[in-house]
GROMACS .gro file of C-alpha atoms in nm:
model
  269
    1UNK     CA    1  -2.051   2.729  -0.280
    2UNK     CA    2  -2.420   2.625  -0.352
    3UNK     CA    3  -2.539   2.709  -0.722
    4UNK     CA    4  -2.839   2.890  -0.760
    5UNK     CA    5  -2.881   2.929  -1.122
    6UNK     CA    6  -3.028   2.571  -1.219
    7UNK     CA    7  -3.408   2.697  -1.176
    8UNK     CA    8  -3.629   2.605  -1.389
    9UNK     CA    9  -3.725   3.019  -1.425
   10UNK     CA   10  -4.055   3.023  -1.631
   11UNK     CA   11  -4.225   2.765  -1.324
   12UNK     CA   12  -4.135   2.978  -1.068
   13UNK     CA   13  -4.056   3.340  -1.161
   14UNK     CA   14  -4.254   3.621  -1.338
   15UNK     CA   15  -3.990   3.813  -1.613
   16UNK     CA   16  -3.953   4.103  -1.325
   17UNK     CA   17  -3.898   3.844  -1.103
   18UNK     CA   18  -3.649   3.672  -1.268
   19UNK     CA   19  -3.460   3.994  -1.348
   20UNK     CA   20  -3.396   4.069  -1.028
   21UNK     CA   21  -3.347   3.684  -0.944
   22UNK     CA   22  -3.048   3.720  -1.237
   23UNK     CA   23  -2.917   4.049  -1.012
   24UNK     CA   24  -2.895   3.889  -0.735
   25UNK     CA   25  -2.684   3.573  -0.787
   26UNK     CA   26  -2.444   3.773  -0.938
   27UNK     CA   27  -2.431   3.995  -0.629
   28UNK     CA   28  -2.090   3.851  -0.511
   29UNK     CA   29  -2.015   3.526  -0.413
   30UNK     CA   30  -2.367   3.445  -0.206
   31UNK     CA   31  -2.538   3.160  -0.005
   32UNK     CA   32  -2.811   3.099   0.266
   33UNK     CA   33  -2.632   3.165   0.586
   34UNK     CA   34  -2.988   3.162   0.803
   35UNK     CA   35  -3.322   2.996   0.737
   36UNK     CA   36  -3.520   3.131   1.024
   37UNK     CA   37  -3.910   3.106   1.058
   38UNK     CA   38  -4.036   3.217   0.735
   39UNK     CA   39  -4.278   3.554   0.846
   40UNK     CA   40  -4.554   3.591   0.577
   41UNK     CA   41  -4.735   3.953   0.470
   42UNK     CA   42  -5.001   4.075   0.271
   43UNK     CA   43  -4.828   4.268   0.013
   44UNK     CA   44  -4.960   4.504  -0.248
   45UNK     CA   45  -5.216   4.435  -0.555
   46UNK     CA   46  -5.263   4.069  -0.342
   47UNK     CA   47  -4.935   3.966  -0.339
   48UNK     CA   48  -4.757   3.812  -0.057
   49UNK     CA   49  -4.414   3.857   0.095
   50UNK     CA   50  -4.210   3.629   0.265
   51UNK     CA   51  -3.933   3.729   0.519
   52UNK     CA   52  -3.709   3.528   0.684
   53UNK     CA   53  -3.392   3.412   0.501
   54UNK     CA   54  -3.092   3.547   0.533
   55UNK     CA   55  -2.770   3.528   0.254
   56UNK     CA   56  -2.410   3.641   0.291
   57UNK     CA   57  -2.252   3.805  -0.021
   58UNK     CA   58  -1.864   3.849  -0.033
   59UNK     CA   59  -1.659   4.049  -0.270
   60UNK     CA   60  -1.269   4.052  -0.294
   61UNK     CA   61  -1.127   4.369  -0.273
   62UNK     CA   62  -0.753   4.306  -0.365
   63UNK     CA   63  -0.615   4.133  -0.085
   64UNK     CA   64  -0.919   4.190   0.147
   65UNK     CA   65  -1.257   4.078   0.124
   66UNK     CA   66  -1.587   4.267   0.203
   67UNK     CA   67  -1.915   4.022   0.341
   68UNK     CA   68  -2.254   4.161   0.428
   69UNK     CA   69  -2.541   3.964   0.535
   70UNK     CA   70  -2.894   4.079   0.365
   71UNK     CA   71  -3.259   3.983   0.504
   72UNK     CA   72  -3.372   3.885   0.164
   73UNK     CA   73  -3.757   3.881   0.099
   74UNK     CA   74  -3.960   3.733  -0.156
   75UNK     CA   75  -4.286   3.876  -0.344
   76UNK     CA   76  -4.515   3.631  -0.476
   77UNK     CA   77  -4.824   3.696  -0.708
   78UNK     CA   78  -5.184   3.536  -0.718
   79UNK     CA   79  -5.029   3.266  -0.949
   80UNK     CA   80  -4.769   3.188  -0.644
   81UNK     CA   81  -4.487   3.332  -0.898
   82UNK     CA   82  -4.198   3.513  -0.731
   83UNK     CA   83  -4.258   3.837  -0.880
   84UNK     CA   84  -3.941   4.029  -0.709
   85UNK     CA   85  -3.672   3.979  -0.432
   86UNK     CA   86  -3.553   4.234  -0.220
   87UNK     CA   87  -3.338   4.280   0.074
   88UNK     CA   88  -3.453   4.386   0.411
   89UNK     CA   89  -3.397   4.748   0.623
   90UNK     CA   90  -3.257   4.583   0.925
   91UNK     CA   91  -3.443   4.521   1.252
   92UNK     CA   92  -3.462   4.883   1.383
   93UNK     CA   93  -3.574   5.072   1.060
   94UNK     CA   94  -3.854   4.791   1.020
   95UNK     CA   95  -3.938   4.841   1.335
   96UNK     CA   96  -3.996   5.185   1.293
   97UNK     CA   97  -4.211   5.151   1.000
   98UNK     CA   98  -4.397   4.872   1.109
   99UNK     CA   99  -4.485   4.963   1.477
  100UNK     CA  100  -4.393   5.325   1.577
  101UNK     CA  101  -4.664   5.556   1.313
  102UNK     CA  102  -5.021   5.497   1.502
  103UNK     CA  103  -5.295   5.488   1.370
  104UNK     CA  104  -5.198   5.372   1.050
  105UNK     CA  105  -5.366   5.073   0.780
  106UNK     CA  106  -5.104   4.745   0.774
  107UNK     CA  107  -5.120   4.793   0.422
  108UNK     CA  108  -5.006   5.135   0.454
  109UNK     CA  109  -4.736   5.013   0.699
  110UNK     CA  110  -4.644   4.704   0.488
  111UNK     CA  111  -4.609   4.930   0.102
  112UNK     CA  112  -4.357   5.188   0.271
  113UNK     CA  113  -4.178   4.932   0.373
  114UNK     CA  114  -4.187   4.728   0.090
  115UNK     CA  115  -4.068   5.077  -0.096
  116UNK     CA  116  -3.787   5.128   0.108
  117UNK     CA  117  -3.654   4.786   0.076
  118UNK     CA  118  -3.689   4.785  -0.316
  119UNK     CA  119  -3.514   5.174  -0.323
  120UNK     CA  120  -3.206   5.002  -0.096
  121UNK     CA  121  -3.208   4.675  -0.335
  122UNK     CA  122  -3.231   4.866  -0.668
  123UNK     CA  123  -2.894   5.057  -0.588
  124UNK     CA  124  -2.697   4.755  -0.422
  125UNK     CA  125  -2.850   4.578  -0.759
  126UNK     CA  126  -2.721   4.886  -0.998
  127UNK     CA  127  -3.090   4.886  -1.107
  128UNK     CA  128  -3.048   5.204  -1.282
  129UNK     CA  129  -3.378   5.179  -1.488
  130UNK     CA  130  -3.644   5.095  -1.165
  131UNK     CA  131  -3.449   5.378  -1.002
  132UNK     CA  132  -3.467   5.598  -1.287
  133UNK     CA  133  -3.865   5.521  -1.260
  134UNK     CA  134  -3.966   5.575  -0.936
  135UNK     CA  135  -3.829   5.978  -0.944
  136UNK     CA  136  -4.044   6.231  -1.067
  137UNK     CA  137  -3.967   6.407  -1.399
  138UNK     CA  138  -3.921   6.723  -1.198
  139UNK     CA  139  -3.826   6.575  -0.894
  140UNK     CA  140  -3.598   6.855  -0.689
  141UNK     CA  141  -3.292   6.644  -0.581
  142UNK     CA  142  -3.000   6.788  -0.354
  143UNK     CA  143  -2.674   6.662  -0.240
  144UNK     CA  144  -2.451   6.797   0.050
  145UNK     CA  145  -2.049   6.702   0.052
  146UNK     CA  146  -1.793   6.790   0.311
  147UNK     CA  147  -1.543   6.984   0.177
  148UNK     CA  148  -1.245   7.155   0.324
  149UNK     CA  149  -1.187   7.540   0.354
  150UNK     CA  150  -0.870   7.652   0.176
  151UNK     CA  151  -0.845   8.023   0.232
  152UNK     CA  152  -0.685   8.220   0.488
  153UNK     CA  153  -0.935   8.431   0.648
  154UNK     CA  154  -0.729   8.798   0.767
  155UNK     CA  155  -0.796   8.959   1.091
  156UNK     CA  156  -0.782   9.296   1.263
  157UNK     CA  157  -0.462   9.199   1.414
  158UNK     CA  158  -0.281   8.959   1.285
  159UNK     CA  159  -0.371   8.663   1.031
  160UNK     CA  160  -0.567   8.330   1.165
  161UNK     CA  161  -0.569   8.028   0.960
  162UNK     CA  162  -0.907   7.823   0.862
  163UNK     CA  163  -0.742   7.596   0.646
  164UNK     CA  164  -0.875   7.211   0.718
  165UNK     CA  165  -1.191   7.328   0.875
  166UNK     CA  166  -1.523   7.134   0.732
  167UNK     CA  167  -1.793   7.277   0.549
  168UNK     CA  168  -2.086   7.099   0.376
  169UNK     CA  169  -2.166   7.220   0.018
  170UNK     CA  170  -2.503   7.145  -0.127
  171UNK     CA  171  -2.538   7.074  -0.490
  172UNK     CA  172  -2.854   7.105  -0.662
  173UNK     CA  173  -2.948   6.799  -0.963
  174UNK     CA  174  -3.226   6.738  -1.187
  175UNK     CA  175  -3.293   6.408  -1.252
  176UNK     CA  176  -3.143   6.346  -1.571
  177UNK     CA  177  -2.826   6.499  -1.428
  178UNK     CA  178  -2.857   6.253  -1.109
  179UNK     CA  179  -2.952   5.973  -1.302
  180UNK     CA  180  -2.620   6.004  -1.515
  181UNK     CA  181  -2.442   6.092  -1.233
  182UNK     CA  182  -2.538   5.784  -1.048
  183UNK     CA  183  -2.492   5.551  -1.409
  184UNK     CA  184  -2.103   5.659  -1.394
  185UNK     CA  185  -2.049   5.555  -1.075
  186UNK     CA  186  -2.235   5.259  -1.105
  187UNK     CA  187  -2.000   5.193  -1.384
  188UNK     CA  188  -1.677   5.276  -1.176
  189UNK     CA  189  -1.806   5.023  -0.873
  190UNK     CA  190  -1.764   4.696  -0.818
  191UNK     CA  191  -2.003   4.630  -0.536
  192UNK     CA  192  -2.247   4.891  -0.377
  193UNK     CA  193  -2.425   4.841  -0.058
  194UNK     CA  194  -2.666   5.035   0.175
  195UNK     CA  195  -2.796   5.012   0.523
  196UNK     CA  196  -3.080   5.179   0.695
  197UNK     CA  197  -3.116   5.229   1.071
  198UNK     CA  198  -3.316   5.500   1.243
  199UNK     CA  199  -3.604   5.644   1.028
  200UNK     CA  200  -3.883   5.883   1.126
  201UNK     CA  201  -4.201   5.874   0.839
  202UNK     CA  202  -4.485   6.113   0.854
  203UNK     CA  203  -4.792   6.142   0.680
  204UNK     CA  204  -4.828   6.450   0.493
  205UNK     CA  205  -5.201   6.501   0.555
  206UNK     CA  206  -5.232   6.855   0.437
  207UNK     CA  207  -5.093   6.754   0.071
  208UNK     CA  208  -5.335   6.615  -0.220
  209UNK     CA  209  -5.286   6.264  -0.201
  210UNK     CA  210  -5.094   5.980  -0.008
  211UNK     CA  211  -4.764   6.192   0.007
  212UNK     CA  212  -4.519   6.040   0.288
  213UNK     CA  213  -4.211   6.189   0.387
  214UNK     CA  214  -3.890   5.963   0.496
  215UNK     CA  215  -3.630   6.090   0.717
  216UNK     CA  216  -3.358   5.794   0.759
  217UNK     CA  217  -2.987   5.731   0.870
  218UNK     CA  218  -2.798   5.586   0.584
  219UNK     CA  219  -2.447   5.412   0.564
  220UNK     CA  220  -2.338   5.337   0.219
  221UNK     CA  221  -2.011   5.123   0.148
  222UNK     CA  222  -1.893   5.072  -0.213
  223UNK     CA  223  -1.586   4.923  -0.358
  224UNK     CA  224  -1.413   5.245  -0.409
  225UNK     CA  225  -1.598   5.493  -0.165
  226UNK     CA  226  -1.776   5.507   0.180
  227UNK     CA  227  -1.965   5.740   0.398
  228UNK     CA  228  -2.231   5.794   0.662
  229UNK     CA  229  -2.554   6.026   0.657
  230UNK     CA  230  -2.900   6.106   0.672
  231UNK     CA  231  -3.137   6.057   0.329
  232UNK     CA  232  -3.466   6.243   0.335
  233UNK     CA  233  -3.716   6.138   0.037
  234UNK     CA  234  -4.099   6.256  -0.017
  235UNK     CA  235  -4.266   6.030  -0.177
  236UNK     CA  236  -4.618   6.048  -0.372
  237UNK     CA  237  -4.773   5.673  -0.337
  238UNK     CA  238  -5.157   5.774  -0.413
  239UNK     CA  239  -5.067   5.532  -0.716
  240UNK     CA  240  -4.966   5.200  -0.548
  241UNK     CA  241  -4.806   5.078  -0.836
  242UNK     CA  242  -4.622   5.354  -0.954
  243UNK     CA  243  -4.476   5.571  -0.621
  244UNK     CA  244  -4.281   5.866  -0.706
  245UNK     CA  245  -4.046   6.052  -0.531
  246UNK     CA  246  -4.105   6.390  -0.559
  247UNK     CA  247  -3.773   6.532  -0.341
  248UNK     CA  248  -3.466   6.371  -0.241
  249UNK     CA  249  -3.202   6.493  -0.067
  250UNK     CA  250  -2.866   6.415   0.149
  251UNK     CA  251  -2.682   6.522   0.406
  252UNK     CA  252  -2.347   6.382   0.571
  253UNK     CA  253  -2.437   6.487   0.909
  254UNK     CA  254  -2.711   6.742   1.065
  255UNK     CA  255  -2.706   7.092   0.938
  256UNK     CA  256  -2.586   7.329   1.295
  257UNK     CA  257  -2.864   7.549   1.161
  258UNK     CA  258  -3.155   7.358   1.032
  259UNK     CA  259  -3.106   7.016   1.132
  260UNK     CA  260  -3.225   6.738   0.895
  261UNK     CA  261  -3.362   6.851   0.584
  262UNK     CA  262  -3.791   6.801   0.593
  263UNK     CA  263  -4.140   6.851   0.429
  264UNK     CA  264  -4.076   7.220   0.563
  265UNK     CA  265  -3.817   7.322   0.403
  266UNK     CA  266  -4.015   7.267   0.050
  267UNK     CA  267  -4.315   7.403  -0.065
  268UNK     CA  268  -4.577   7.354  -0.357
  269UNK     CA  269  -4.522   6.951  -0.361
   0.00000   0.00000   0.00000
């Protein structure tokens, strides 16, 4: 196992840097398992982020054990500090940020995506406070869950049974509740982890501001719980350095009646 925590940390990292630096190398047991061709971008407020390596974190899980390999990529600032690290979408939900919108600025391109990727980090992290910043005071946040009917529904002749069948409830959280919600469970995990494929972004060019809206397929695995589904987030980035989101909600599976949930479905944002 290689040891990472010999750095001399004021040469090379900013505080914020080195806080998530800290994160990480406790993140399981880790180490380098791909050094490809480092891919350099202009980042945000001139910084510069470097793609490329690849780590493998395991966790032991009583008698199993749980790996997952990361794209991790590195911010640096004008004093060539790292100033954050943060693991990668995945090829296919880069892809689509990177290439599919046309039309669009590289830096416009390159700050989604550098949101996204610090959003998945901060809850594999348990980054409660940077994820208890980026959501707006009054941000509308809703949650769907399968549950299971119970009743026994009577009919004209006769009795038929819907017991078992699956219905998706929708729970409604402000964000003090969510942010609670989301410290217990923290608490009550060992490990989190998160990955993004398919994504469709839009620009919301009606709204005041740079207001983006992010459909994308998530599959989160924890220590204790696991599940499949679609996150949708609007996000207001007309401050660069301080994006909010503004709505977030998610859904185990497409609603039969209205699809994903979208910028249409909310009004006045």
């Amino acid at each position: 196992t290689r040891k990472y925590t010999s750095v001399a940390a004021p040469d090379y990292f900013t505080l914020n840097g080195l806080d998530v630096y800290n994160k990480l190398i406790s993140y399981g047991a880790g180490r380098i398992v791909g050094e490809g061709e480092p891919v350099f971008f202009k980042g945000c407020n001139d910084c510069v982020v470097v793609r490329g390596l690849q780590m493998s974190f395991s966790f032991d899980i009583g008698k199993r054990k749980k790996t997952f390999v990361e794209d991790v990529a590195f911010t640096f600032n004008k004093e060539a500090k790292c100033d954050n690290i943060s693991f990668g979408l995945g090829t296919e939900a880069m892809h689509n940020i990177l290439v599919k919108p046309t039309g669009w600025k590289e830096e416009t391109r390159e700050m989604i995506l550098e949101f996204m990727e610090n959003y998945k980090t901060a809850f594999c992290l348990k980054r409660i406070d940077y994820i208890e910043s980026i959501f707006h005071d009054n941000a509308t946040i809703i949650v769907g869950n399968e549950a299971k009917v119970t009743t026994i529904a009577p009919m004209n002749e006769g009795r038929v049974t819907d017991v078992g069948q699956k219905i998706i409830k929708y729970n409604r959280y402000t964000k003090n509740e969510y942010i609670e919600k989301l410290r217990r469970a923290f608490r009550a995990k060992e490990f989190v982890n998160i990955r993004f494929t398919e994504n469709d972004i839009q620009w919301q060019e009606n709204a005041d501001g740079e207001i983006f809206s992010i459909q994308i397929a998530q599959d989160y695995c924890s220590s204790n719980y696991a599940d499949k589904g679609y996150l949708f987030l609007l996000v207001d980035m007309t401050d660069h350095n301080a994006p909010q989101i503004k709505i977030r909600t998610w859904q185990p599976e497409k609603d039969p009646e209205f699809g994903l949930y979208g910028p249409g479905h909310f009004y006045n944002f």
